[in-house]
Short mmCIF file of C-alpha atoms in Angstrom, two decimals:
data_model
loop_
_atom_site.label_atom_id
_atom_site.label_comp_id
_atom_site.label_asym_id
_atom_site.label_seq_id
_atom_site.Cartn_x
_atom_site.Cartn_y
_atom_site.Cartn_z
CA MET A 1 0.00 0.00 0.00
CA ARG A 2 2.76 2.44 0.97
CA ARG A 3 4.76 1.55 -2.16
CA SER A 4 1.71 2.21 -4.37
CA PHE A 5 1.15 5.59 -2.73
CA ILE A 6 4.80 6.63 -3.18
CA TYR A 7 4.82 5.44 -6.79
CA GLY A 8 1.60 7.33 -7.50
CA PHE A 9 2.96 10.52 -5.92
CA PHE A 10 6.14 10.46 -8.01
CA ALA A 11 4.19 9.59 -11.16
CA VAL A 12 2.00 12.65 -10.68
CA PHE A 13 5.05 14.81 -9.85
CA ALA A 14 6.90 13.63 -12.97
CA CYS A 15 3.81 14.09 -15.10
CA THR A 16 3.49 17.68 -13.88
CA LEU A 17 7.11 18.40 -14.78
CA LEU A 18 6.67 16.90 -18.24
CA GLY A 19 3.42 18.70 -18.95
CA CYS A 20 1.22 15.59 -19.00
CA PHE A 21 -1.81 17.59 -17.91
CA GLY A 22 -1.91 19.58 -21.12
CA GLU A 23 0.09 21.96 -23.23
CA ASN A 24 0.27 25.72 -22.89
CA ALA A 25 -1.35 27.23 -25.99
CA ASN A 26 0.77 30.41 -25.94
CA LYS A 27 4.01 28.42 -25.69
CA ILE A 28 2.94 26.28 -28.66
CA ILE A 29 2.24 29.43 -30.66
CA ASP A 30 5.58 31.01 -29.67
CA LYS A 31 7.47 27.90 -30.82
CA SER A 32 5.53 27.86 -34.09
CA ILE A 33 6.34 31.53 -34.73
CA ALA A 34 10.03 30.71 -34.22
CA PHE A 35 9.73 27.73 -36.59
CA TYR A 36 8.65 30.09 -39.39
CA GLY A 37 11.23 32.75 -38.49
CA MET A 38 8.48 35.27 -37.83
CA ASP A 39 10.05 36.25 -34.52
CA LYS A 40 12.83 38.04 -36.43
CA ILE A 41 10.95 40.26 -38.87
CA GLU A 42 10.69 43.40 -36.71
CA GLY A 43 11.68 46.41 -38.83
CA LYS A 44 12.05 44.38 -42.03
CA THR A 45 10.10 44.80 -45.27
CA ILE A 46 8.47 41.63 -46.58
CA GLU A 47 7.19 41.40 -50.15
CA PHE A 48 5.35 38.61 -51.92
CA ASP A 49 2.90 37.98 -54.74
CA PHE A 50 -0.55 36.47 -54.37
CA ARG A 51 -2.70 35.93 -57.42
CA GLU A 52 -2.52 39.12 -59.50
CA LYS A 53 -1.31 41.40 -56.70
CA HIS A 54 2.05 42.35 -55.19
CA PHE A 55 2.10 42.81 -51.40
CA LYS A 56 4.41 44.73 -49.11
CA VAL A 57 4.33 44.39 -45.32
CA LYS A 58 6.30 46.18 -42.62
CA LYS A 59 5.94 46.18 -38.81
CA HIS A 60 8.05 48.35 -36.56
CA LYS A 61 7.63 49.18 -32.85
CA GLY A 62 3.89 48.58 -32.83
CA ASN A 63 3.27 50.34 -36.15
CA PHE A 64 2.31 48.51 -39.31
CA TYR A 65 2.13 49.23 -43.03
CA TYR A 66 0.43 46.96 -45.60
CA GLU A 67 0.35 47.65 -49.31
CA SER A 68 -1.03 45.82 -52.32
CA SER A 69 -0.50 46.92 -55.90
CA TYR A 70 -1.80 45.71 -59.25
CA ARG A 71 -2.59 46.94 -62.73
CA ASP A 72 -6.20 47.41 -63.72
CA ASP A 73 -6.99 47.44 -67.44
CA SER A 74 -9.24 50.50 -67.16
CA LEU A 75 -7.72 52.38 -64.21
CA GLY A 76 -3.98 51.74 -64.45
CA LEU A 77 -1.74 51.17 -61.42
CA VAL A 78 -3.79 50.72 -58.25
CA LYS A 79 -2.21 50.80 -54.79
CA ASP A 80 -4.11 50.03 -51.61
CA LYS A 81 -2.41 51.13 -48.38
CA LEU A 82 -3.38 50.23 -44.83
CA SER A 83 -1.57 51.43 -41.70
CA ASN A 84 -2.13 52.68 -38.16
CA HIS A 85 -3.35 55.89 -39.80
CA GLY A 86 -6.10 54.22 -41.81
CA PHE A 87 -6.74 53.13 -45.40
CA ALA A 88 -6.08 54.91 -48.70
CA ARG A 89 -6.25 53.96 -52.37
CA GLU A 90 -4.01 55.52 -55.01
CA VAL A 91 -4.60 55.27 -58.75
CA ASN A 92 -1.62 56.20 -60.91
CA GLY A 93 -0.08 58.01 -57.93
CA ARG A 94 -3.17 60.07 -57.09
CA LEU A 95 -5.33 59.63 -54.01
CA MET A 96 -8.74 58.26 -54.97
CA PRO A 97 -11.82 59.46 -53.02
CA LEU A 98 -13.75 56.51 -51.55
CA SER A 99 -17.00 56.04 -49.69
CA GLY A 100 -16.78 54.78 -46.13
CA LYS A 101 -18.26 51.45 -47.25
CA ASP A 102 -15.65 50.96 -49.99
CA SER A 103 -12.81 51.95 -47.67
CA VAL A 104 -13.86 49.28 -45.19
CA LYS A 105 -14.28 46.66 -47.93
CA PHE A 106 -10.87 47.29 -49.53
CA ALA A 107 -9.13 47.54 -46.16
CA GLU A 108 -10.61 44.22 -45.01
CA SER A 109 -9.55 42.56 -48.26
CA LEU A 110 -5.94 43.72 -47.87
CA ASN A 111 -5.83 42.90 -44.16
CA SER A 112 -7.25 39.42 -44.75
CA VAL A 113 -4.46 38.41 -47.15
CA VAL A 114 -1.76 39.66 -44.77
CA TYR A 115 -3.49 38.08 -41.77
CA PHE A 116 -3.55 34.58 -43.25
CA ALA A 117 -0.07 34.91 -44.78
CA PHE A 118 1.41 35.78 -41.38
CA LEU A 119 -0.15 33.05 -39.31
CA PRO A 120 0.90 31.96 -36.71
CA LEU A 121 2.46 35.39 -35.90
CA LYS A 122 -1.01 36.96 -35.90
CA LEU A 123 -1.96 34.66 -33.03
CA LYS A 124 0.00 37.01 -30.75
CA ASP A 125 -2.44 39.87 -31.40
CA GLU A 126 -3.93 41.42 -28.28
CA ALA A 127 -7.49 40.16 -28.92
CA VAL A 128 -6.50 36.49 -29.34
CA GLN A 129 -7.80 34.01 -26.76
CA ALA A 130 -6.00 30.69 -27.26
CA LYS A 131 -6.72 27.39 -25.52
CA PHE A 132 -5.03 24.00 -25.90
CA LEU A 133 -7.65 21.30 -26.50
CA ARG A 134 -6.03 17.93 -27.11
CA THR A 135 -3.45 15.87 -28.96
CA VAL A 136 -4.76 14.09 -32.07
CA GLN A 137 -3.31 12.07 -34.92
CA ILE A 138 -3.39 13.29 -38.52
CA LYS A 139 -1.85 11.16 -41.25
CA GLY A 140 0.07 9.13 -38.66
CA SER A 141 1.64 12.08 -36.80
CA ASP A 142 0.77 13.69 -33.47
CA TYR A 143 -0.72 17.18 -33.57
CA LEU A 144 -1.51 19.67 -30.82
CA GLN A 145 -4.97 21.15 -31.34
CA VAL A 146 -5.48 24.76 -30.23
CA GLU A 147 -8.75 26.69 -30.26
CA VAL A 148 -8.61 30.44 -30.89
CA THR A 149 -11.40 32.92 -30.28
CA PHE A 150 -11.21 36.71 -30.14
CA ALA A 151 -12.18 39.41 -27.69
CA LYS A 152 -14.61 41.89 -29.24
CA GLU A 153 -12.35 44.80 -28.26
CA ASN A 154 -9.47 45.00 -30.77
CA GLY A 155 -10.78 41.83 -32.43
CA GLY A 156 -11.34 43.48 -35.81
CA ASP A 157 -13.51 41.66 -38.34
CA HIS A 158 -12.52 38.29 -36.82
CA TYR A 159 -13.93 38.95 -33.34
CA ASP A 160 -16.95 36.64 -33.82
CA ASP A 161 -14.95 33.89 -35.53
CA THR A 162 -13.52 30.64 -34.17
CA PHE A 163 -10.29 29.09 -35.43
CA TYR A 164 -8.79 25.66 -34.79
CA PHE A 165 -5.08 25.05 -35.37
CA TRP A 166 -3.17 21.79 -35.52
CA PHE A 167 0.55 22.13 -34.72
CA ASP A 168 3.03 19.32 -35.35
CA ALA A 169 3.92 18.00 -31.89
CA ARG A 170 7.63 17.78 -32.82
CA ASP A 171 8.58 20.97 -34.64
CA LYS A 172 5.39 23.03 -34.01
CA SER A 173 4.82 23.72 -37.71
CA MET A 174 1.24 24.91 -38.27
CA ASP A 175 0.25 22.31 -40.85
CA TYR A 176 -3.54 22.60 -40.63
CA PHE A 177 -6.16 25.06 -39.51
CA ALA A 178 -9.90 25.58 -39.80
CA TYR A 179 -12.10 28.66 -39.48
CA SER A 180 -15.76 29.56 -39.68
CA LYS A 181 -15.91 33.06 -41.15
CA GLY A 182 -17.68 33.04 -44.52
CA GLY A 183 -18.39 29.32 -44.23
CA ASP A 184 -16.50 26.47 -42.59
CA ARG A 185 -13.08 25.96 -44.17
CA PHE A 186 -10.12 23.65 -43.57
CA ARG A 187 -6.63 24.49 -44.85
CA ALA A 188 -3.87 21.93 -45.30
CA GLY A 189 -0.24 22.99 -45.69
CA ASN A 190 0.97 22.70 -49.28
CA GLY A 191 4.64 23.72 -49.21
CA LEU A 192 6.73 26.61 -47.97
CA ILE A 193 8.44 29.57 -49.61
CA ARG A 194 11.55 30.99 -47.93
CA ASP A 195 13.84 34.00 -47.96
CA LYS A 196 16.47 35.02 -45.39
CA GLY A 197 15.14 32.79 -42.64
CA LEU A 198 11.45 33.67 -43.07
CA TYR A 199 9.01 30.96 -44.16
CA LEU A 200 5.51 31.57 -45.49
CA GLN A 201 3.19 28.63 -46.04
CA ASN A 202 0.95 27.73 -48.96
CA TYR A 203 -2.29 25.84 -48.48
CA VAL A 204 -5.02 23.83 -50.10
CA ASN A 205 -8.32 25.41 -49.07
CA LEU A 206 -11.01 22.75 -48.47
CA GLU A 207 -14.71 22.63 -47.62
CA ASN A 208 -17.23 20.03 -46.50
CA LYS A 209 -19.88 19.35 -49.14
CA ASN A 210 -21.28 16.31 -47.37
CA PRO A 211 -24.88 16.64 -46.12
CA GLU A 212 -24.01 15.51 -42.60
CA LYS A 213 -22.90 18.30 -40.29
CA THR A 214 -19.51 17.97 -38.59
CA ALA A 215 -18.19 20.24 -35.83
CA LEU A 216 -15.39 22.46 -37.10
CA LYS A 217 -13.01 21.17 -34.42
CA ASP A 218 -13.38 17.69 -35.94
CA TYR A 219 -12.67 18.67 -39.55
CA TYR A 220 -9.28 16.98 -39.32
CA LYS A 221 -11.20 13.68 -39.21
CA LEU A 222 -12.94 14.51 -42.50
CA PHE A 223 -9.56 15.41 -43.97
CA GLU A 224 -8.16 12.03 -42.93
CA GLN A 225 -11.15 10.29 -44.49
CA ASP A 226 -10.80 12.28 -47.76
CA LYS A 227 -14.29 13.72 -47.27
CA LEU A 228 -13.33 17.35 -47.92
CA SER A 229 -13.50 18.97 -51.36
CA THR A 230 -10.86 21.34 -52.75
CA LEU A 231 -12.17 24.88 -52.97
CA SER A 232 -9.00 26.77 -53.95
CA TYR A 233 -5.22 26.91 -53.67
CA ILE A 234 -3.48 29.57 -51.59
CA GLU A 235 -0.15 30.05 -53.38
CA LEU A 236 2.22 32.84 -52.33
CA ARG A 237 5.18 33.52 -54.64
CA ASN A 238 8.36 35.58 -54.94
CA LEU A 239 9.01 36.13 -51.24
CA LYS A 240 11.60 38.85 -50.57
CA VAL A 241 12.83 40.08 -47.19
CA SER A 242 14.84 43.30 -46.92
CA ASP A 243 16.04 45.64 -44.15
#
């Protein structure tokens, strides 16, 4: 009896030291950010292409600057700019007057591309509320599942959304995630692009077309069973990092 008690005590003590009672969501996210080199981009300018647009991103001492540029057949060179100071659109170098509705729409479009491109770094935003859920298996590997919700204050257009992330238990790469805004979606990693120690990830964007309803947190099971349909490919190109 005494031996069983002592063994049980040390088992619980060892388990506590090793984190057997669950992972810390913020530590998982920090390790994932380091995996992608996103912990070293302060003050740097990051450029990449997505679909027909060229993007430029810079963060420095709490300030941010996002820019997208593309050529429109009827307008010419269009530049959308979003920063701490607000949103502006330039056409051929001239500021274009916009309605409040259009400003919000264009700003959200630009912010959305940058937001998804810079996951998991964006999971350190002030409004993020992260919680470790469980360890699951996907394609034969262990993954740490983290649920993310957002506080309404500073939550932006994602404040009413719920995300689920699956981080590789070994290297903390963010190989899969699911979200509910605009319809339930599941994204599976589809290769990395790299420049000067920064990695950005490409994805296959999938949806559930099956009539039976599945909780978003269980979409990894549908992925394993090949029950998700490809909706689109998220392919970033021509990554460039400069000081």
